[in-house]
Short mmCIF file of C-alpha atoms and ligand atoms in Angstrom, two decimals:
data_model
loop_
_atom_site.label_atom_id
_atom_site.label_comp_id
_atom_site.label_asym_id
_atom_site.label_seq_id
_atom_site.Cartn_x
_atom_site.Cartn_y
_atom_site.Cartn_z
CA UNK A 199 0.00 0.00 0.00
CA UNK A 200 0.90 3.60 -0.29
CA UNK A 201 0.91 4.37 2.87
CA UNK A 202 3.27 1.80 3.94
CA UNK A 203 6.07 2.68 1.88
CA UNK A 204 5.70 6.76 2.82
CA UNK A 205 5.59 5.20 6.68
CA UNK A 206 8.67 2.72 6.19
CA UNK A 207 11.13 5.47 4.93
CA UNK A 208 10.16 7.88 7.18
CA UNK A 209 11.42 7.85 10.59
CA UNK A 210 8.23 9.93 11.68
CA UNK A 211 5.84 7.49 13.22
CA UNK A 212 9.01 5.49 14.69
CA UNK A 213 10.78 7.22 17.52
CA UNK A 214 13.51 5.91 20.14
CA UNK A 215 12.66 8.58 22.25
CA UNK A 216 9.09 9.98 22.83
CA UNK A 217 5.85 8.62 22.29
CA UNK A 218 4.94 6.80 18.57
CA UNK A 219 1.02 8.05 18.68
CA UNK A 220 -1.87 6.69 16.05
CA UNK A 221 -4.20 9.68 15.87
CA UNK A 222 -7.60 8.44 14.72
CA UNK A 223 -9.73 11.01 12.89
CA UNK A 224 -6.67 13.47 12.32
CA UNK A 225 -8.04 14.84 9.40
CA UNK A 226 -10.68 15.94 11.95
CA UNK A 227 -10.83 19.14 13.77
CA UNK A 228 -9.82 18.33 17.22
CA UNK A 229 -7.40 15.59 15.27
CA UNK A 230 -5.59 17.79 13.08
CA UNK A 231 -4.72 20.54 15.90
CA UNK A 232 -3.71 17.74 18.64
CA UNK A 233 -1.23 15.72 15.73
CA UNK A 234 0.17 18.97 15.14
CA UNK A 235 1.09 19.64 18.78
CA UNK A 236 2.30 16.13 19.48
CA UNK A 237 4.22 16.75 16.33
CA UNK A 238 5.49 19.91 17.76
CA UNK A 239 6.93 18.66 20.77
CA UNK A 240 8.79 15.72 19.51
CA UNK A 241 6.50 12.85 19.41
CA UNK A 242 5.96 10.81 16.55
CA UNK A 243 2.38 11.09 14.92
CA UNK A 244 0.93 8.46 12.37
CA UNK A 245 -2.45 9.82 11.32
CA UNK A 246 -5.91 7.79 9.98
CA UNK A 247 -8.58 8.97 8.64
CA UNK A 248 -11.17 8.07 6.28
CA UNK A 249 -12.47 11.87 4.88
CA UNK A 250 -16.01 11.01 4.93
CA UNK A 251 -18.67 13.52 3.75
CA UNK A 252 -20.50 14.05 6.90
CA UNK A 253 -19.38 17.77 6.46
CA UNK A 254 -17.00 19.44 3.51
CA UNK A 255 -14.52 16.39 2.72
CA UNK A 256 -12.58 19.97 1.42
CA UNK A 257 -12.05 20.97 4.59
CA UNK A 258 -10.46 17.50 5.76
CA UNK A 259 -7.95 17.67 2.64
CA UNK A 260 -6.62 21.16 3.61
CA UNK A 261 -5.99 20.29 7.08
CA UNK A 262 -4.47 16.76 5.74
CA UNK A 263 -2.16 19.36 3.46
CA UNK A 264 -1.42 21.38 6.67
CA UNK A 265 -0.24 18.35 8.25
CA UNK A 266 1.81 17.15 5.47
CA UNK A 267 3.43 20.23 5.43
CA UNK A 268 4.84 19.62 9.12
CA UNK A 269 5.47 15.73 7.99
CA UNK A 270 2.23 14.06 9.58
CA UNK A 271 1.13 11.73 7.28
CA UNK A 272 -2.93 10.36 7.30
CA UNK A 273 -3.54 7.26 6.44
CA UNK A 274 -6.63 7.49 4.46
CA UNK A 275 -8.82 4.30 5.83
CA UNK A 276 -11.69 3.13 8.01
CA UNK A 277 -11.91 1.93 11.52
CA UNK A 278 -13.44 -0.90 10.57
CA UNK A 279 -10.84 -2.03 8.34
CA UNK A 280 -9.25 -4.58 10.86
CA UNK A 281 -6.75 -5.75 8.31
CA UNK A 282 -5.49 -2.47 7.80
CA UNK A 283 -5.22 -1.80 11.56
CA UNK A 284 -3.40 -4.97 12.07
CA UNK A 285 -1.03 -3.76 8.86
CA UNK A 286 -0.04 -0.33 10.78
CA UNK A 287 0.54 -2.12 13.70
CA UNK A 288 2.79 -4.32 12.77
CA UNK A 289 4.52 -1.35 10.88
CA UNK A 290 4.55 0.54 14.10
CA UNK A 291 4.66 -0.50 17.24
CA UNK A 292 2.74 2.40 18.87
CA UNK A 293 2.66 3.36 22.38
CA UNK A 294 -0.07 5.31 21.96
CA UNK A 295 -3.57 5.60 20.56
CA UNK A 296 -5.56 9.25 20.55
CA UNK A 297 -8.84 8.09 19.68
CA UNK A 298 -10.56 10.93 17.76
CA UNK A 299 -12.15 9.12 14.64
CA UNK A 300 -16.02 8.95 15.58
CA UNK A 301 -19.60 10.21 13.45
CA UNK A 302 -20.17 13.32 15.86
CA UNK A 303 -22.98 16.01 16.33
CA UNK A 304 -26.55 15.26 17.55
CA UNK A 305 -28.57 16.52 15.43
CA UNK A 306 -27.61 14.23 12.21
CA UNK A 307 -28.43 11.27 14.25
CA UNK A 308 -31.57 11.69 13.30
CA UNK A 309 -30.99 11.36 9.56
CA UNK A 310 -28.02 8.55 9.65
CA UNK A 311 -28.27 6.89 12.87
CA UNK A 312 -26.58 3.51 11.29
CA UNK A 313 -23.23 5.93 10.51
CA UNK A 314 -23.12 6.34 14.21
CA UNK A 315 -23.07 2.76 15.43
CA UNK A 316 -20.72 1.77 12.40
CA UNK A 317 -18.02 4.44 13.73
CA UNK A 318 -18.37 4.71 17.54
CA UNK A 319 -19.38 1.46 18.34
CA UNK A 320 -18.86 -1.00 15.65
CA UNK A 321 -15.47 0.96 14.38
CA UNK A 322 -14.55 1.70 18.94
CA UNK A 323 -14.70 -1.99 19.12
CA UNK A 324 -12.68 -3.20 16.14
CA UNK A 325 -9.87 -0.50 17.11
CA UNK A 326 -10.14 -2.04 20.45
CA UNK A 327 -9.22 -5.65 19.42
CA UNK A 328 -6.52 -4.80 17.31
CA UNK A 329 -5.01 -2.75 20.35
CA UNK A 330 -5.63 -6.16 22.34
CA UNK A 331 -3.82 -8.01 20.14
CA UNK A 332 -0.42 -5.76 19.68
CA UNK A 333 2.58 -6.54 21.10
CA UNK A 334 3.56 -4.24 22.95
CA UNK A 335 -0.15 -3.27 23.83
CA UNK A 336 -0.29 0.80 23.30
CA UNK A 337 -2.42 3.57 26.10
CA UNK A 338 -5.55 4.60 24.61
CA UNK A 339 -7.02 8.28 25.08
CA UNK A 340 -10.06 8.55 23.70
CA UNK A 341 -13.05 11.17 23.04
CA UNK A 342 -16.15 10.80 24.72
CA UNK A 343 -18.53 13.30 25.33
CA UNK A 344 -20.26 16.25 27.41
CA UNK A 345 -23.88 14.58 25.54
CA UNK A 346 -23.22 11.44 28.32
CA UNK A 347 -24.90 13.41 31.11
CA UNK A 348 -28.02 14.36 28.71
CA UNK A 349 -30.63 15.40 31.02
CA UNK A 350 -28.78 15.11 34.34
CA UNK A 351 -29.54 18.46 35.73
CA UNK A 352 -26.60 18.45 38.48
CA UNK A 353 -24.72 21.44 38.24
CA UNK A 354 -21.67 21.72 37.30
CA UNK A 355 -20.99 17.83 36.09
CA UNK A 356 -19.06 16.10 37.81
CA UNK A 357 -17.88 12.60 36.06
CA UNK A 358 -19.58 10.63 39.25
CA UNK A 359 -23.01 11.98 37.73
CA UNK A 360 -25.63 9.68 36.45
CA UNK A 361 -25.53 9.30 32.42
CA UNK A 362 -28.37 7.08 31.94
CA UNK A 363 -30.39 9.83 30.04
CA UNK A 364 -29.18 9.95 26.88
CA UNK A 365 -30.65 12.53 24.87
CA UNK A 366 -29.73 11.32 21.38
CA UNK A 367 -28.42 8.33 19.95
CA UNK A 368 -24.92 9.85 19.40
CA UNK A 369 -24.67 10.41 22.94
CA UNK A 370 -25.75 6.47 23.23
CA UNK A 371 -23.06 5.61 21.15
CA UNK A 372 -20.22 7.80 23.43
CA UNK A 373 -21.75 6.11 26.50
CA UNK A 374 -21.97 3.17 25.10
CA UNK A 375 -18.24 3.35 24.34
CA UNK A 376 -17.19 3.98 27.90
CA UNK A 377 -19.02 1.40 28.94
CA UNK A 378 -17.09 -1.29 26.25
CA UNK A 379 -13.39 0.53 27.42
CA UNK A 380 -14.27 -0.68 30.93
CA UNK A 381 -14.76 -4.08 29.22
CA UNK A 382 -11.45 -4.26 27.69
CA UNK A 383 -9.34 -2.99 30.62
CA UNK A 384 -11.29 -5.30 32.84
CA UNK A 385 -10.10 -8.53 30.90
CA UNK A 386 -7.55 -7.88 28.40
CA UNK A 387 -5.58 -4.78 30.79
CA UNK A 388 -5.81 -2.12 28.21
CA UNK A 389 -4.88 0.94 29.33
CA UNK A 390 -7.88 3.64 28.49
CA UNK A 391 -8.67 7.13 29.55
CA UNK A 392 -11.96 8.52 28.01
CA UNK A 393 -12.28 12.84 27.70
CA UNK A 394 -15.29 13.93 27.86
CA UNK A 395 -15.09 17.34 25.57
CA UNK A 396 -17.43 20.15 25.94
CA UNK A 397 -18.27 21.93 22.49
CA UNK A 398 -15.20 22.69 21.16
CA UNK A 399 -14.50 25.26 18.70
CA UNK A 400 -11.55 27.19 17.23
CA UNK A 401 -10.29 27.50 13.82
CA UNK A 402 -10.08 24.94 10.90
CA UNK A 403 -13.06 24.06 13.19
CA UNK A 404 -16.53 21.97 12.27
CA UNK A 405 -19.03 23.29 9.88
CA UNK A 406 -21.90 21.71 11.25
CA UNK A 407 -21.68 23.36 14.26
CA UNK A 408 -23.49 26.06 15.55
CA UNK A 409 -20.89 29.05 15.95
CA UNK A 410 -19.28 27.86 12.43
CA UNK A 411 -22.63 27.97 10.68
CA UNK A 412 -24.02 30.63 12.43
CA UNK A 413 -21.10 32.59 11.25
CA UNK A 414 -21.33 31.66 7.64
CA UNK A 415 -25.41 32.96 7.78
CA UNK A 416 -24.71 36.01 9.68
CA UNK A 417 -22.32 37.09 6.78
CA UNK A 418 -24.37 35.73 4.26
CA UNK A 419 -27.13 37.51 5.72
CA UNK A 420 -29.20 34.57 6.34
CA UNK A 421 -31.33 34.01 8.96
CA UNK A 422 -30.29 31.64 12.41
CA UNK A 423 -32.38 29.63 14.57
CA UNK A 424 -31.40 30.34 18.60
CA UNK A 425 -33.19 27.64 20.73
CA UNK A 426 -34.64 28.26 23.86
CA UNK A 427 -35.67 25.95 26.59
CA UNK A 428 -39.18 24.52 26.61
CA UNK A 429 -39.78 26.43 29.84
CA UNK A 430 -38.81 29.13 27.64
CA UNK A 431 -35.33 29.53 29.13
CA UNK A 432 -31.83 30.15 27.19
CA UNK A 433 -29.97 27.22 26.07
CA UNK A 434 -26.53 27.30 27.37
CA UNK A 435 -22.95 25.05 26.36
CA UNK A 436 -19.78 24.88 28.38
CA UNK A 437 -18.34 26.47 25.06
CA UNK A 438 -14.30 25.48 25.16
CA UNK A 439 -11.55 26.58 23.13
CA UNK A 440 -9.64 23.87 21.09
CA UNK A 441 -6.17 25.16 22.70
CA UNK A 442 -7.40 24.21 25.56
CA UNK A 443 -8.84 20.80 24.67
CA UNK A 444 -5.16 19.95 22.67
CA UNK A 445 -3.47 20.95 25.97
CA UNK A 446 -6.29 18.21 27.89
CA UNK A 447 -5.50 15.05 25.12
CA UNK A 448 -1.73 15.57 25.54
CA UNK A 449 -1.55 15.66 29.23
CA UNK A 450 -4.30 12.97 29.04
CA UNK A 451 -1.03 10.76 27.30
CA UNK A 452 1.33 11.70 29.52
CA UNK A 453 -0.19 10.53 32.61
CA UNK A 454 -1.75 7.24 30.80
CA UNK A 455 -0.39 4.38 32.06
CA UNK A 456 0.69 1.50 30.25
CA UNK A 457 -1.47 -1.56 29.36
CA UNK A 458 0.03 -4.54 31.05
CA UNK A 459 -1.51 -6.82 28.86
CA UNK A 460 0.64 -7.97 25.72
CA UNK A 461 -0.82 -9.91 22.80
CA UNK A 462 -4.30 -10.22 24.24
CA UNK A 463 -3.45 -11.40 27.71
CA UNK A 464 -4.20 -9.64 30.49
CA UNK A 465 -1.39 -9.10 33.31
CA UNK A 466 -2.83 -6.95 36.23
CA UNK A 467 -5.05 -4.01 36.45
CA UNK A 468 -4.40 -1.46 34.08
CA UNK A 469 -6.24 2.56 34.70
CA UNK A 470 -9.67 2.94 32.98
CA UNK A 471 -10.09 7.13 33.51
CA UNK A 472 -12.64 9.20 32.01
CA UNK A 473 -12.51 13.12 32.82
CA UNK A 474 -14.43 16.01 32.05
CA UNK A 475 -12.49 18.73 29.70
CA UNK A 476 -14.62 21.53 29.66
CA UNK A 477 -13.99 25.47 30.26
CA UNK A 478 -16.03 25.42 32.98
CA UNK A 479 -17.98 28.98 32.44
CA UNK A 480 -21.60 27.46 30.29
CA UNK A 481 -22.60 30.37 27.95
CA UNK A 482 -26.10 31.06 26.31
CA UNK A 483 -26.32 30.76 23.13
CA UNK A 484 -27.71 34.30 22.61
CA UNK A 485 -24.17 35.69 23.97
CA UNK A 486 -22.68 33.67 21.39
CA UNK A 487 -24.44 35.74 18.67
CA UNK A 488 -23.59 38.49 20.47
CA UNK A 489 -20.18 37.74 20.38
CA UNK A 490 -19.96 36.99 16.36
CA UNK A 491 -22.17 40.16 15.63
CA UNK A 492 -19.73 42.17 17.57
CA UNK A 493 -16.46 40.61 15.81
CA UNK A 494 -18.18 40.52 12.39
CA UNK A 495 -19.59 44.27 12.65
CA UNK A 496 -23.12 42.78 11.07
CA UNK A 497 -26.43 42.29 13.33
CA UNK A 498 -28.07 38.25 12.81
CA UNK A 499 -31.27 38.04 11.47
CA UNK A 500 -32.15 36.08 14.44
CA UNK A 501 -35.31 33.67 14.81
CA UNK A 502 -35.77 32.55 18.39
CA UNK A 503 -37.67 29.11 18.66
CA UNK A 504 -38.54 26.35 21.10
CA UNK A 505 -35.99 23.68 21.23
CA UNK A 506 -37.11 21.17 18.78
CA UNK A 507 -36.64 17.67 20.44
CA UNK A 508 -33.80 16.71 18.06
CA UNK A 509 -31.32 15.52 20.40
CA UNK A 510 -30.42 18.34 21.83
CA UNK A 511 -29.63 19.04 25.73
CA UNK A 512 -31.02 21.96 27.38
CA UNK A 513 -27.35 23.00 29.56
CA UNK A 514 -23.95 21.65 29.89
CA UNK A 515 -21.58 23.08 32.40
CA UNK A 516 -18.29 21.04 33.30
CA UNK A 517 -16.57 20.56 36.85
CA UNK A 518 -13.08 19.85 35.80
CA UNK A 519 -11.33 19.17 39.27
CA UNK A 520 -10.51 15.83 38.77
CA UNK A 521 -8.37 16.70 35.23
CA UNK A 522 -6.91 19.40 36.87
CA UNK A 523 -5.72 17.03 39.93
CA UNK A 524 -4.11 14.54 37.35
CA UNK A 525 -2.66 16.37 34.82
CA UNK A 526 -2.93 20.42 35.89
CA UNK A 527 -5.81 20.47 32.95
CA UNK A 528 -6.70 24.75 33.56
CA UNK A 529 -9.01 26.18 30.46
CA UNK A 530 -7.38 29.30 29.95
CA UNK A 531 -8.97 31.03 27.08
CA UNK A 532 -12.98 32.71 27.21
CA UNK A 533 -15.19 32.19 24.82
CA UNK A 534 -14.66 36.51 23.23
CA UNK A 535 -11.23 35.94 22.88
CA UNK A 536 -11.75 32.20 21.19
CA UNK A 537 -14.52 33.05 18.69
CA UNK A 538 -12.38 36.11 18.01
CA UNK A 539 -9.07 33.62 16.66
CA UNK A 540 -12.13 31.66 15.22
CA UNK A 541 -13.41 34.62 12.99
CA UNK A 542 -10.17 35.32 11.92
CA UNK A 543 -9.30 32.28 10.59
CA UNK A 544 -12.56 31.83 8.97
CA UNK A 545 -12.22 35.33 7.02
CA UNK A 546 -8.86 34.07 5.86
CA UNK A 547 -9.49 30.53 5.36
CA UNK A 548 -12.70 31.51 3.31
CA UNK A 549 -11.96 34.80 2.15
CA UNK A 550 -13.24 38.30 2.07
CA UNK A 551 -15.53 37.82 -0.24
CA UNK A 552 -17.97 36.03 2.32
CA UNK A 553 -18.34 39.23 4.23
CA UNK A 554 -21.10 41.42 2.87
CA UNK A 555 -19.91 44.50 4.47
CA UNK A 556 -16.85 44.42 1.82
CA UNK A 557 -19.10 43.13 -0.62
CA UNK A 558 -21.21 45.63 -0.50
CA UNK A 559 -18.76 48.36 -0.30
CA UNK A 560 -17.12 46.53 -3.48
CA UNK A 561 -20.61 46.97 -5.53
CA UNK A 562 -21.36 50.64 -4.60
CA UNK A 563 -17.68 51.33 -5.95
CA UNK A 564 -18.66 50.18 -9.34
CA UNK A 565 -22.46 51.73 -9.19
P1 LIG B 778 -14.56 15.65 13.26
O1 LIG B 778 -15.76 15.10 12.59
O2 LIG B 778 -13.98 16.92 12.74
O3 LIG B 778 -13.41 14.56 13.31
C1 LIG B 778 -13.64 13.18 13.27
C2 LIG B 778 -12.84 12.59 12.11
O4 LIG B 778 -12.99 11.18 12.13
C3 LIG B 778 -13.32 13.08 10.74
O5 LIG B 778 -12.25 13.65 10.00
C4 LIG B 778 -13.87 11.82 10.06
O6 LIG B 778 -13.60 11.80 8.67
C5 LIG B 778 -13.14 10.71 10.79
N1 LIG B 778 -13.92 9.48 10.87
C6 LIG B 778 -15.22 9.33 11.20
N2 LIG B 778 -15.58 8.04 11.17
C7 LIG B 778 -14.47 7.34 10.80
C8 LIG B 778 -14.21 5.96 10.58
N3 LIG B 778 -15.17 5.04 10.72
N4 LIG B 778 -12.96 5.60 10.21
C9 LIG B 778 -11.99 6.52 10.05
N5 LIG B 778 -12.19 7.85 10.24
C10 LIG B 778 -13.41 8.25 10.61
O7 LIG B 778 -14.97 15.83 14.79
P2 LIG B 778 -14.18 16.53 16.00
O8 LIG B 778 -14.98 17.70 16.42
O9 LIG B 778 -12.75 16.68 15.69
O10 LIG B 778 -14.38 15.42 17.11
C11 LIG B 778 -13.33 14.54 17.51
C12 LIG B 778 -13.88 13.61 18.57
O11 LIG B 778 -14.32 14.35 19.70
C13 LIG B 778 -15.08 12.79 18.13
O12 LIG B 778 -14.98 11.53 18.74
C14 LIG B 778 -16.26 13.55 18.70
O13 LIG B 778 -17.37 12.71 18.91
C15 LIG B 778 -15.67 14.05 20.00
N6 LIG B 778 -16.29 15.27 20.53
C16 LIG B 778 -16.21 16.44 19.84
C17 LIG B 778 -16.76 17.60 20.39
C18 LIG B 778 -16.72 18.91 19.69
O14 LIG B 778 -17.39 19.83 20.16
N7 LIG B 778 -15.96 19.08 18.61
C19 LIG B 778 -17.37 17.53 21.64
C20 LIG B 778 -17.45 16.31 22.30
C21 LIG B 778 -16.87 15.18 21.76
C1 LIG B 779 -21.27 19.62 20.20
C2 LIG B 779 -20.75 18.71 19.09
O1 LIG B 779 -21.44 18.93 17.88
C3 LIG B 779 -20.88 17.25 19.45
O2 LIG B 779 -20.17 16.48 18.50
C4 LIG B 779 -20.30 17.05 20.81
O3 LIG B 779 -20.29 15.77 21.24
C5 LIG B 779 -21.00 17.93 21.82
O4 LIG B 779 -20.72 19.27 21.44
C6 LIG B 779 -20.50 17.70 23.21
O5 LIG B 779 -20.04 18.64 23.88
O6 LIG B 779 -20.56 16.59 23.68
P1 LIG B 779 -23.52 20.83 20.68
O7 LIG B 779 -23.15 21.33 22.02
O8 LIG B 779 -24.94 20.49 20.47
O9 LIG B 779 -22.69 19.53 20.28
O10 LIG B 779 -22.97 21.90 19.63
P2 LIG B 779 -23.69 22.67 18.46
O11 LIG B 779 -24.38 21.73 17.58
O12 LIG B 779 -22.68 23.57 17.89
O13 LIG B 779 -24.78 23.54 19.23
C7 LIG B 779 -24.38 24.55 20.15
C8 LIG B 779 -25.60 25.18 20.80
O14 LIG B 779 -26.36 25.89 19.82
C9 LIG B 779 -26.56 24.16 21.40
O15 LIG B 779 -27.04 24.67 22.61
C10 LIG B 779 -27.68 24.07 20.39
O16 LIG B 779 -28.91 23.76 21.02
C11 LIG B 779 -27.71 25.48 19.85
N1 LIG B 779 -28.24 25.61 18.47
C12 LIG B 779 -27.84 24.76 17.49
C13 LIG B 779 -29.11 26.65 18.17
O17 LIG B 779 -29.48 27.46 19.06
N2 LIG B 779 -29.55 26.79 16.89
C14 LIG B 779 -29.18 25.93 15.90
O18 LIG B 779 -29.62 26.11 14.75
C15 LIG B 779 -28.29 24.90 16.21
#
């Protein structure tokens, strides 16, 4: 395959010192900005990905070219591919797996729910058996998910909380795939530390979510839907800032034990973790418009509505104590000065001609 011979004459996935980490999903957002700090730092990064069109494929390709440029290469493949797994394995004998490949958002769950139990359960558990099976058996960080607590209405969420109220079947899935880690460091050893991420955002970030899109229609002039609560209060998210949640998943790796399996047999206890990484200040949605309106000097056409039930949680607010305790996990960056790096990489990723305000100037030069 390709892929192997780029991987066997480069020395970049094989390091004597360091970590040697498979990033699954690194075409992804939060993929693509944690391969290029491990990258950074000295660790050796072997990405795969397999550039589906649940949102712009573009978009994937020109953070794949991004990483290329700083010598990351993405395998382009599917985590259900277990011969292919087995294949980089033996390649390269990892001592690390950052799990990031999964079918997010809620909402689409709706309209593809199969593409959700294919990735994050079926695809979570095929990934798991090939890590069983390697020799020497590698730490796995993987994503799960603020959607696990659903409708718990503690406040903030702790990770003892109950998560037995899912609210959609993606957040099924992510609990479902805590629930199969325990599994496999219960009887093979596996080493496995689960993040629970609180919306993330930050440039090169997803278009299906809210402050991406909402930014596209508010400079397209288009109109946005902000939700409110049935009880007619505002919807709120535990917005955090990808720097932040790259600074979580590598000191999630540091402090990740080893597996003390090897080849499938179990040795002792291994840690199963999961922590919350969150920025710990929930914001309501309407403050987010706010926000963009300000930075893009253009007022949303806004439509407020009742929460449709699509999935969607009313509140998410993260206690992140028990991060901070294990690996000094601090969210340093609010959500003004965030969507403010956001705007400006979406302006120059997408280019001035997306904001009217130019636009417009542009045409009543030539009138
Ligand atoms: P993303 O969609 O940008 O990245 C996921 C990547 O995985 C994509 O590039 C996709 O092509 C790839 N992928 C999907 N299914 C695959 C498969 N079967 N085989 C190989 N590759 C596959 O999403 P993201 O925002 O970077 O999210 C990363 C992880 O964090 C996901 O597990 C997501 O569920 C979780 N998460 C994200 C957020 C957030 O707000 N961004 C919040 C909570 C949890
Ligand atoms: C996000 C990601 O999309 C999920 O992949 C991830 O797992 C989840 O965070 C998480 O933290 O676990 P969500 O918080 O729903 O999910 O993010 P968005 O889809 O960007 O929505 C943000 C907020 O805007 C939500 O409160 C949502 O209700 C609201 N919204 C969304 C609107 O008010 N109007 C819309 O048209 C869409």
């Amino acid at each position: 395959a390709s892929w192997e011979k780029q991987v066997r004459h480069s020395s970049t996935p094989r390091r004597l010192n360091g970590f040697s980490v498979l990033v699954t999903g690194a075409a992804g957002f939060v993929g693509s900005h944690c391969s290029l700090a491990l990258k950074k730092r000295g660790d050796g990064v072997l990405g795969l990905d397999n550039f589906n069109d649940y949102y712009d494929p573009s978009l994937k390709r020109a953070r794949q070219n991004l990483l290329s440029k700083h010598q990351i290469f993405i395998v382009d493949g599917d985590l259900n591919d277990a011969a292919l797994l087995t294949k980089l394995f033996d390649v390269v004998p990892f001592t690390h797996i950052l799990h990031l490949a999964a079918q997010a958002g809620v909402r689409y769950a709706m309209q593809n729910p199969q593409s959700y139990v294919r990735s994050n359960i079926a695809g979570f558990v095929n990934l798991l058996e090939v890590a069983k099976a390697a020799n020497p058996q590698p730490a796995i960080v993987w994503a799960s998910s603020s959607s696990v607590y659903g409708l718990n209405t503690e406040n903030p969420f702790s990770e003892r909380d109950r998560t037995d109220q899912p609210a959609s079947l993606y957040a099924a899935t992510k609990k479902a795939g805590e629930e199969i880690a325990h599994t496999y460091n219960h009887i093979y050893g596996l080493s496995l530390t689960g993040l629970r991420f609180f919306t993330v955002y930050g440039p090169w970030g997803r278009p299906d979510m809210a402050y991406f899109f909402f930014t596209k229609d508010i400079l397209q002039g288009k109109s946005i839907d902000i939700y409110k609560t049935h009880n007619q209060k505002e919807v709120a998210r535990d917005f955090t800032y990808i720097d932040d949640v790259v600074k979580g998943c590598l000191g999630a790796l540091d402090t990740a034990e080893k597996s003390t399996g090897s080849g499938g047999k179990k040795k002792g206890p291994a840690q199963l973790r999961v922590y919350n990484l969150g920025n710990t200040s929930p914001v309501p949605v309407g403050r987010l418009v706010s926000i963009l309106e300000g930075l893009l000097g253009t007022k949303a056409k806004k439509h407020v509505i009742t929460m449709p039930r699509n999935g969607d949680v009313p509140y998410t607010h993260a206690n992140v104590t028990l991060a901070y305790k294990d690996f000094g996990y601090k969210p340093t960056t609010d959500l003004a000065s965030g969507l403010r790096k956001f705007v400006k990489w979406y302006v120059n990723y997408y280019g001035i001609e997306s904001k009217p305000s130019k636009a417009t100037q542009r045409a009543d030069e030539s009138s």
